[in-house]
PDB file of N, CA and C in Angstrom:
ATOM      1  N   MET B   1      10.714  -6.031  28.418  1.00 41.00           N
ATOM      2  CA  MET B   1       9.874  -5.034  29.053  1.00 41.00           C
ATOM      3  C   MET B   1       8.473  -5.094  28.460  1.00 41.00           C
ATOM      4  N   THR B   2       7.479  -5.090  29.307  1.00 49.00           N
ATOM      5  CA  THR B   2       6.103  -5.088  28.825  1.00 49.00           C
ATOM      6  C   THR B   2       5.451  -3.773  29.190  1.00 49.00           C
ATOM      7  N   LEU B   3       4.538  -3.351  28.391  1.00 53.00           N
ATOM      8  CA  LEU B   3       3.816  -2.119  28.615  1.00 53.00           C
ATOM      9  C   LEU B   3       2.437  -2.418  29.172  1.00 53.00           C
ATOM     10  N   GLY B   4       2.038  -1.703  30.168  1.00 55.00           N
ATOM     11  CA  GLY B   4       0.700  -1.771  30.730  1.00 55.00           C
ATOM     12  C   GLY B   4      -0.054  -3.061  30.518  1.00 55.00           C
ATOM     13  N   ASN B   5      -1.026  -3.024  29.627  1.00 63.00           N
ATOM     14  CA  ASN B   5      -1.911  -4.161  29.386  1.00 63.00           C
ATOM     15  C   ASN B   5      -1.563  -4.921  28.114  1.00 63.00           C
ATOM     16  N   GLN B   6      -0.327  -4.858  27.664  1.00 83.00           N
ATOM     17  CA  GLN B   6       0.062  -5.534  26.431  1.00 83.00           C
ATOM     18  C   GLN B   6      -0.082  -7.044  26.590  1.00 83.00           C
ATOM     19  N   VAL B   7      -0.749  -7.660  25.629  1.00 90.00           N
ATOM     20  CA  VAL B   7      -0.975  -9.103  25.641  1.00 90.00           C
ATOM     21  C   VAL B   7       0.187  -9.780  24.922  1.00 90.00           C
ATOM     22  N   PRO B   8       0.739 -10.858  25.497  1.00 96.00           N
ATOM     23  CA  PRO B   8       1.847 -11.555  24.825  1.00 96.00           C
ATOM     24  C   PRO B   8       1.436 -12.066  23.436  1.00 96.00           C
ATOM     25  N   ASP B   9       2.390 -12.063  22.499  1.00 96.00           N
ATOM     26  CA  ASP B   9       2.113 -12.488  21.129  1.00 96.00           C
ATOM     27  C   ASP B   9       1.576 -13.915  21.066  1.00 96.00           C
ATOM     28  N   LYS B  10       2.092 -14.812  21.906  1.00 97.00           N
ATOM     29  CA  LYS B  10       1.603 -16.202  21.902  1.00 97.00           C
ATOM     30  C   LYS B  10       0.121 -16.257  22.229  1.00 97.00           C
ATOM     31  N   THR B  11      -0.294 -15.456  23.197  1.00 97.00           N
ATOM     32  CA  THR B  11      -1.703 -15.406  23.582  1.00 97.00           C
ATOM     33  C   THR B  11      -2.533 -14.813  22.455  1.00 97.00           C
ATOM     34  N   LEU B  12      -2.029 -13.748  21.856  1.00 97.00           N
ATOM     35  CA  LEU B  12      -2.748 -13.127  20.737  1.00 97.00           C
ATOM     36  C   LEU B  12      -2.913 -14.112  19.584  1.00 97.00           C
ATOM     37  N   LEU B  13      -1.851 -14.849  19.271  1.00 97.00           N
ATOM     38  CA  LEU B  13      -1.920 -15.824  18.184  1.00 97.00           C
ATOM     39  C   LEU B  13      -2.970 -16.878  18.480  1.00 97.00           C
ATOM     40  N   ARG B  14      -2.982 -17.377  19.686  1.00 97.00           N
ATOM     41  CA  ARG B  14      -3.979 -18.389  20.072  1.00 97.00           C
ATOM     42  C   ARG B  14      -5.386 -17.814  19.928  1.00 97.00           C
ATOM     43  N   ASN B  15      -5.578 -16.558  20.343  1.00 97.00           N
ATOM     44  CA  ASN B  15      -6.890 -15.913  20.237  1.00 97.00           C
ATOM     45  C   ASN B  15      -7.288 -15.681  18.776  1.00 97.00           C
ATOM     46  N   VAL B  16      -6.324 -15.293  17.942  1.00 96.00           N
ATOM     47  CA  VAL B  16      -6.591 -15.094  16.515  1.00 96.00           C
ATOM     48  C   VAL B  16      -7.016 -16.416  15.879  1.00 96.00           C
ATOM     49  N   GLU B  17      -6.255 -17.473  16.132  1.00 94.00           N
ATOM     50  CA  GLU B  17      -6.579 -18.781  15.545  1.00 94.00           C
ATOM     51  C   GLU B  17      -7.952 -19.272  16.001  1.00 94.00           C
ATOM     52  N   ARG B  18      -8.262 -19.091  17.262  1.00 94.00           N
ATOM     53  CA  ARG B  18      -9.562 -19.521  17.794  1.00 94.00           C
ATOM     54  C   ARG B  18     -10.691 -18.745  17.130  1.00 94.00           C
ATOM     55  N   LYS B  19     -10.525 -17.430  17.021  1.00 94.00           N
ATOM     56  CA  LYS B  19     -11.578 -16.592  16.425  1.00 94.00           C
ATOM     57  C   LYS B  19     -11.789 -16.937  14.954  1.00 94.00           C
ATOM     58  N   LEU B  20     -10.704 -17.168  14.223  1.00 92.00           N
ATOM     59  CA  LEU B  20     -10.835 -17.540  12.814  1.00 92.00           C
ATOM     60  C   LEU B  20     -11.623 -18.833  12.666  1.00 92.00           C
ATOM     61  N   LEU B  21     -11.291 -19.835  13.460  1.00 90.00           N
ATOM     62  CA  LEU B  21     -11.982 -21.121  13.355  1.00 90.00           C
ATOM     63  C   LEU B  21     -13.447 -21.024  13.747  1.00 90.00           C
ATOM     64  N   GLN B  22     -13.760 -20.168  14.711  1.00 90.00           N
ATOM     65  CA  GLN B  22     -15.143 -20.037  15.181  1.00 90.00           C
ATOM     66  C   GLN B  22     -16.005 -19.182  14.271  1.00 90.00           C
ATOM     67  N   LYS B  23     -15.432 -18.130  13.701  1.00 86.00           N
ATOM     68  CA  LYS B  23     -16.243 -17.113  13.032  1.00 86.00           C
ATOM     69  C   LYS B  23     -16.077 -16.994  11.524  1.00 86.00           C
ATOM     70  N   CYS B  24     -15.010 -17.556  10.975  1.00 82.00           N
ATOM     71  CA  CYS B  24     -14.734 -17.318   9.555  1.00 82.00           C
ATOM     72  C   CYS B  24     -14.723 -18.607   8.753  1.00 82.00           C
ATOM     73  N   PRO B  25     -15.645 -18.744   7.815  1.00 72.00           N
ATOM     74  CA  PRO B  25     -15.625 -19.927   6.960  1.00 72.00           C
ATOM     75  C   PRO B  25     -14.354 -19.946   6.128  1.00 72.00           C
ATOM     76  N   GLY B  26     -13.808 -21.109   5.935  1.00 72.00           N
ATOM     77  CA  GLY B  26     -12.605 -21.253   5.142  1.00 72.00           C
ATOM     78  C   GLY B  26     -11.331 -20.927   5.896  1.00 72.00           C
ATOM     79  N   ALA B  27     -11.432 -20.686   7.194  1.00 79.00           N
ATOM     80  CA  ALA B  27     -10.270 -20.276   7.978  1.00 79.00           C
ATOM     81  C   ALA B  27      -9.239 -21.385   8.136  1.00 79.00           C
ATOM     82  N   ALA B  28      -9.603 -22.617   7.866  1.00 79.00           N
ATOM     83  CA  ALA B  28      -8.649 -23.714   7.991  1.00 79.00           C
ATOM     84  C   ALA B  28      -7.503 -23.552   6.992  1.00 79.00           C
ATOM     85  N   ARG B  29      -7.737 -22.789   5.918  1.00 86.00           N
ATOM     86  CA  ARG B  29      -6.699 -22.552   4.909  1.00 86.00           C
ATOM     87  C   ARG B  29      -5.851 -21.320   5.221  1.00 86.00           C
ATOM     88  N   ILE B  30      -6.117 -20.675   6.364  1.00 92.00           N
ATOM     89  CA  ILE B  30      -5.460 -19.419   6.699  1.00 92.00           C
ATOM     90  C   ILE B  30      -4.455 -19.642   7.831  1.00 92.00           C
ATOM     91  N   GLY B  31      -3.275 -19.099   7.665  1.00 94.00           N
ATOM     92  CA  GLY B  31      -2.262 -19.140   8.706  1.00 94.00           C
ATOM     93  C   GLY B  31      -2.073 -17.751   9.275  1.00 94.00           C
ATOM     94  N   ALA B  32      -1.609 -17.676  10.505  1.00 96.00           N
ATOM     95  CA  ALA B  32      -1.396 -16.374  11.131  1.00 96.00           C
ATOM     96  C   ALA B  32      -0.119 -16.398  11.964  1.00 96.00           C
ATOM     97  N   THR B  33       0.510 -15.258  12.027  1.00 97.00           N
ATOM     98  CA  THR B  33       1.624 -15.035  12.942  1.00 97.00           C
ATOM     99  C   THR B  33       1.369 -13.701  13.628  1.00 97.00           C
ATOM    100  N   VAL B  34       1.916 -13.556  14.827  1.00 97.00           N
ATOM    101  CA  VAL B  34       1.762 -12.292  15.555  1.00 97.00           C
ATOM    102  C   VAL B  34       3.130 -11.881  16.084  1.00 97.00           C
ATOM    103  N   ARG B  35       3.455 -10.625  15.863  1.00 97.00           N
ATOM    104  CA  ARG B  35       4.717 -10.088  16.375  1.00 97.00           C
ATOM    105  C   ARG B  35       4.484  -8.637  16.795  1.00 97.00           C
ATOM    106  N   GLY B  36       4.729  -8.370  18.041  1.00 96.00           N
ATOM    107  CA  GLY B  36       4.543  -7.010  18.549  1.00 96.00           C
ATOM    108  C   GLY B  36       3.119  -6.520  18.440  1.00 96.00           C
ATOM    109  N   GLY B  37       2.162  -7.436  18.485  1.00 95.00           N
ATOM    110  CA  GLY B  37       0.753  -7.061  18.374  1.00 95.00           C
ATOM    111  C   GLY B  37       0.257  -6.925  16.948  1.00 95.00           C
ATOM    112  N   ASP B  38       1.151  -7.080  15.979  1.00 97.00           N
ATOM    113  CA  ASP B  38       0.760  -7.029  14.566  1.00 97.00           C
ATOM    114  C   ASP B  38       0.537  -8.447  14.067  1.00 97.00           C
ATOM    115  N   ALA B  39      -0.625  -8.698  13.493  1.00 98.00           N
ATOM    116  CA  ALA B  39      -0.954 -10.025  12.976  1.00 98.00           C
ATOM    117  C   ALA B  39      -0.742 -10.045  11.466  1.00 98.00           C
ATOM    118  N   THR B  40      -0.061 -11.070  10.986  1.00 98.00           N
ATOM    119  CA  THR B  40       0.106 -11.284   9.549  1.00 98.00           C
ATOM    120  C   THR B  40      -0.684 -12.527   9.192  1.00 98.00           C
ATOM    121  N   ILE B  41      -1.573 -12.393   8.218  1.00 97.00           N
ATOM    122  CA  ILE B  41      -2.364 -13.541   7.790  1.00 97.00           C
ATOM    123  C   ILE B  41      -1.945 -13.946   6.388  1.00 97.00           C
ATOM    124  N   THR B  42      -1.787 -15.253   6.208  1.00 97.00           N
ATOM    125  CA  THR B  42      -1.363 -15.816   4.929  1.00 97.00           C
ATOM    126  C   THR B  42      -2.265 -16.982   4.588  1.00 97.00           C
ATOM    127  N   GLY B  43      -2.231 -17.370   3.338  1.00 95.00           N
ATOM    128  CA  GLY B  43      -3.008 -18.511   2.895  1.00 95.00           C
ATOM    129  C   GLY B  43      -3.732 -18.187   1.612  1.00 95.00           C
ATOM    130  N   THR B  44      -4.564 -19.122   1.205  1.00 93.00           N
ATOM    131  CA  THR B  44      -5.285 -18.982  -0.053  1.00 93.00           C
ATOM    132  C   THR B  44      -6.776 -18.919   0.212  1.00 93.00           C
ATOM    133  N   ILE B  45      -7.412 -17.932  -0.386  1.00 92.00           N
ATOM    134  CA  ILE B  45      -8.863 -17.795  -0.288  1.00 92.00           C
ATOM    135  C   ILE B  45      -9.467 -18.086  -1.655  1.00 92.00           C
ATOM    136  N   LYS B  46     -10.734 -18.471  -1.680  1.00 90.00           N
ATOM    137  CA  LYS B  46     -11.390 -18.838  -2.938  1.00 90.00           C
ATOM    138  C   LYS B  46     -11.649 -17.627  -3.829  1.00 90.00           C
ATOM    139  N   ASN B  47     -12.011 -16.500  -3.202  1.00 89.00           N
ATOM    140  CA  ASN B  47     -12.321 -15.294  -3.971  1.00 89.00           C
ATOM    141  C   ASN B  47     -12.163 -14.064  -3.086  1.00 89.00           C
ATOM    142  N   GLU B  48     -12.227 -12.902  -3.682  1.00 90.00           N
ATOM    143  CA  GLU B  48     -12.036 -11.637  -2.947  1.00 90.00           C
ATOM    144  C   GLU B  48     -13.090 -11.423  -1.869  1.00 90.00           C
ATOM    145  N   TYR B  49     -14.268 -12.021  -2.029  1.00 90.00           N
ATOM    146  CA  TYR B  49     -15.339 -11.826  -1.053  1.00 90.00           C
ATOM    147  C   TYR B  49     -15.001 -12.430   0.302  1.00 90.00           C
ATOM    148  N   GLU B  50     -14.071 -13.351   0.365  1.00 89.00           N
ATOM    149  CA  GLU B  50     -13.665 -13.962   1.634  1.00 89.00           C
ATOM    150  C   GLU B  50     -12.681 -13.078   2.397  1.00 89.00           C
ATOM    151  N   ARG B  51     -11.994 -12.187   1.707  1.00 92.00           N
ATOM    152  CA  ARG B  51     -10.915 -11.409   2.317  1.00 92.00           C
ATOM    153  C   ARG B  51     -11.390 -10.515   3.471  1.00 92.00           C
ATOM    154  N   ARG B  52     -12.344  -9.658   3.213  1.00 92.00           N
ATOM    155  CA  ARG B  52     -12.751  -8.658   4.210  1.00 92.00           C
ATOM    156  C   ARG B  52     -13.228  -9.282   5.528  1.00 92.00           C
ATOM    157  N   PRO B  53     -14.087 -10.302   5.508  1.00 91.00           N
ATOM    158  CA  PRO B  53     -14.508 -10.890   6.788  1.00 91.00           C
ATOM    159  C   PRO B  53     -13.344 -11.487   7.581  1.00 91.00           C
ATOM    160  N   ILE B  54     -12.372 -12.066   6.891  1.00 93.00           N
ATOM    161  CA  ILE B  54     -11.218 -12.657   7.583  1.00 93.00           C
ATOM    162  C   ILE B  54     -10.383 -11.558   8.224  1.00 93.00           C
ATOM    163  N   VAL B  55     -10.112 -10.501   7.492  1.00 94.00           N
ATOM    164  CA  VAL B  55      -9.320  -9.392   8.033  1.00 94.00           C
ATOM    165  C   VAL B  55     -10.048  -8.764   9.222  1.00 94.00           C
ATOM    166  N   ARG B  56     -11.343  -8.560   9.091  1.00 94.00           N
ATOM    167  CA  ARG B  56     -12.127  -7.983  10.200  1.00 94.00           C
ATOM    168  C   ARG B  56     -12.107  -8.888  11.430  1.00 94.00           C
ATOM    169  N   CYS B  57     -12.209 -10.170  11.185  1.00 93.00           N
ATOM    170  CA  CYS B  57     -12.201 -11.159  12.266  1.00 93.00           C
ATOM    171  C   CYS B  57     -10.905 -11.041  13.074  1.00 93.00           C
ATOM    172  N   VAL B  58      -9.792 -10.973  12.383  1.00 96.00           N
ATOM    173  CA  VAL B  58      -8.489 -10.882  13.045  1.00 96.00           C
ATOM    174  C   VAL B  58      -8.349  -9.529  13.746  1.00 96.00           C
ATOM    175  N   ALA B  59      -8.760  -8.461  13.085  1.00 97.00           N
ATOM    176  CA  ALA B  59      -8.650  -7.124  13.661  1.00 97.00           C
ATOM    177  C   ALA B  59      -9.488  -6.974  14.930  1.00 97.00           C
ATOM    178  N   ALA B  60     -10.547  -7.765  15.051  1.00 96.00           N
ATOM    179  CA  ALA B  60     -11.442  -7.678  16.206  1.00 96.00           C
ATOM    180  C   ALA B  60     -10.873  -8.331  17.461  1.00 96.00           C
ATOM    181  N   VAL B  61      -9.787  -9.061  17.328  1.00 96.00           N
ATOM    182  CA  VAL B  61      -9.184  -9.701  18.501  1.00 96.00           C
ATOM    183  C   VAL B  61      -8.541  -8.620  19.359  1.00 96.00           C
ATOM    184  N   GLN B  62      -8.936  -8.598  20.615  1.00 95.00           N
ATOM    185  CA  GLN B  62      -8.421  -7.589  21.532  1.00 95.00           C
ATOM    186  C   GLN B  62      -6.908  -7.719  21.677  1.00 95.00           C
ATOM    187  N   GLY B  63      -6.203  -6.615  21.455  1.00 96.00           N
ATOM    188  CA  GLY B  63      -4.751  -6.606  21.561  1.00 96.00           C
ATOM    189  C   GLY B  63      -4.044  -6.557  20.218  1.00 96.00           C
ATOM    190  N   ILE B  64      -4.770  -6.881  19.141  1.00 97.00           N
ATOM    191  CA  ILE B  64      -4.172  -6.804  17.805  1.00 97.00           C
ATOM    192  C   ILE B  64      -4.142  -5.334  17.392  1.00 97.00           C
ATOM    193  N   ARG B  65      -2.959  -4.856  17.047  1.00 96.00           N
ATOM    194  CA  ARG B  65      -2.793  -3.451  16.660  1.00 96.00           C
ATOM    195  C   ARG B  65      -3.012  -3.240  15.174  1.00 96.00           C
ATOM    196  N   ARG B  66      -2.560  -4.200  14.362  1.00 97.00           N
ATOM    197  CA  ARG B  66      -2.609  -4.036  12.911  1.00 97.00           C
ATOM    198  C   ARG B  66      -2.685  -5.407  12.269  1.00 97.00           C
ATOM    199  N   VAL B  67      -3.343  -5.490  11.117  1.00 98.00           N
ATOM    200  CA  VAL B  67      -3.418  -6.739  10.364  1.00 98.00           C
ATOM    201  C   VAL B  67      -2.699  -6.540   9.035  1.00 98.00           C
ATOM    202  N   VAL B  68      -1.715  -7.407   8.780  1.00 98.00           N
ATOM    203  CA  VAL B  68      -1.001  -7.394   7.513  1.00 98.00           C
ATOM    204  C   VAL B  68      -1.605  -8.518   6.667  1.00 98.00           C
ATOM    205  N   ASP B  69      -2.264  -8.140   5.603  1.00 97.00           N
ATOM    206  CA  ASP B  69      -2.994  -9.085   4.755  1.00 97.00           C
ATOM    207  C   ASP B  69      -2.090  -9.581   3.631  1.00 97.00           C
ATOM    208  N   GLN B  70      -1.706 -10.843   3.710  1.00 97.00           N
ATOM    209  CA  GLN B  70      -0.914 -11.462   2.647  1.00 97.00           C
ATOM    210  C   GLN B  70      -1.683 -12.636   2.032  1.00 97.00           C
ATOM    211  N   LEU B  71      -2.996 -12.546   2.064  1.00 96.00           N
ATOM    212  CA  LEU B  71      -3.837 -13.595   1.496  1.00 96.00           C
ATOM    213  C   LEU B  71      -3.742 -13.574  -0.028  1.00 96.00           C
ATOM    214  N   GLN B  72      -3.799 -14.758  -0.612  1.00 95.00           N
ATOM    215  CA  GLN B  72      -3.758 -14.907  -2.068  1.00 95.00           C
ATOM    216  C   GLN B  72      -5.084 -15.501  -2.531  1.00 95.00           C
ATOM    217  N   VAL B  73      -5.588 -15.023  -3.645  1.00 93.00           N
ATOM    218  CA  VAL B  73      -6.813 -15.581  -4.232  1.00 93.00           C
ATOM    219  C   VAL B  73      -6.411 -16.761  -5.109  1.00 93.00           C
ATOM    220  N   ALA B  74      -7.074 -17.895  -4.919  1.00 89.00           N
ATOM    221  CA  ALA B  74      -6.785 -19.090  -5.704  1.00 89.00           C
ATOM    222  C   ALA B  74      -7.059 -18.826  -7.175  1.00 89.00           C
ATOM    223  N   GLU B  75      -6.176 -19.321  -8.007  1.00 81.00           N
ATOM    224  CA  GLU B  75      -6.388 -19.194  -9.445  1.00 81.00           C
ATOM    225  C   GLU B  75      -7.475 -20.155  -9.882  1.00 81.00           C
ATOM    226  N   ARG B  76      -8.367 -19.662 -10.694  1.00 76.00           N
ATOM    227  CA  ARG B  76      -9.428 -20.530 -11.217  1.00 76.00           C
ATOM    228  C   ARG B  76      -8.952 -21.173 -12.491  1.00 76.00           C
ATOM    229  N   THR B  77      -9.187 -22.446 -12.583  1.00 69.00           N
ATOM    230  CA  THR B  77      -8.838 -23.130 -13.823  1.00 69.00           C
ATOM    231  C   THR B  77     -10.067 -23.100 -14.736  1.00 69.00           C
ATOM    232  N   LYS B  78      -9.830 -22.750 -15.976  1.00 66.00           N
ATOM    233  CA  LYS B  78     -10.931 -22.684 -16.942  1.00 66.00           C
ATOM    234  C   LYS B  78     -11.085 -24.052 -17.598  1.00 66.00           C
ATOM    235  N   PRO B  79     -12.328 -24.489 -17.732  1.00 64.00           N
ATOM    236  CA  PRO B  79     -12.536 -25.770 -18.412  1.00 64.00           C
ATOM    237  C   PRO B  79     -12.130 -25.676 -19.885  1.00 64.00           C
ATOM    238  N   ASN B  80     -11.586 -26.737 -20.388  1.00 66.00           N
ATOM    239  CA  ASN B  80     -11.192 -26.772 -21.804  1.00 66.00           C
ATOM    240  C   ASN B  80     -12.422 -26.860 -22.682  1.00 66.00           C
ATOM    241  N   GLY B  81     -12.396 -26.109 -23.727  1.00 51.00           N
ATOM    242  CA  GLY B  81     -13.480 -26.266 -24.671  1.00 51.00           C
ATOM    243  C   GLY B  81     -14.192 -25.055 -24.920  1.00 51.00           C
TER     244      GLY B  81
END
């Protein structure tokens, strides 16, 4: 059963992936899934400053109800010495 103007998850996923690649630097390292209009984003970001634009980018896709942020910040290796 579909409700009114509900967009299928496959379409939403395609739109999320397209928007990430077009608008968000570093999006090639980000994966997304969509279920029931809720988008879950996973992957590794370089630093916390990358998080907010990616989440906003996904949330801006028409039909996305909620964004579940499971992004991880890459660990920095300290130089020896």
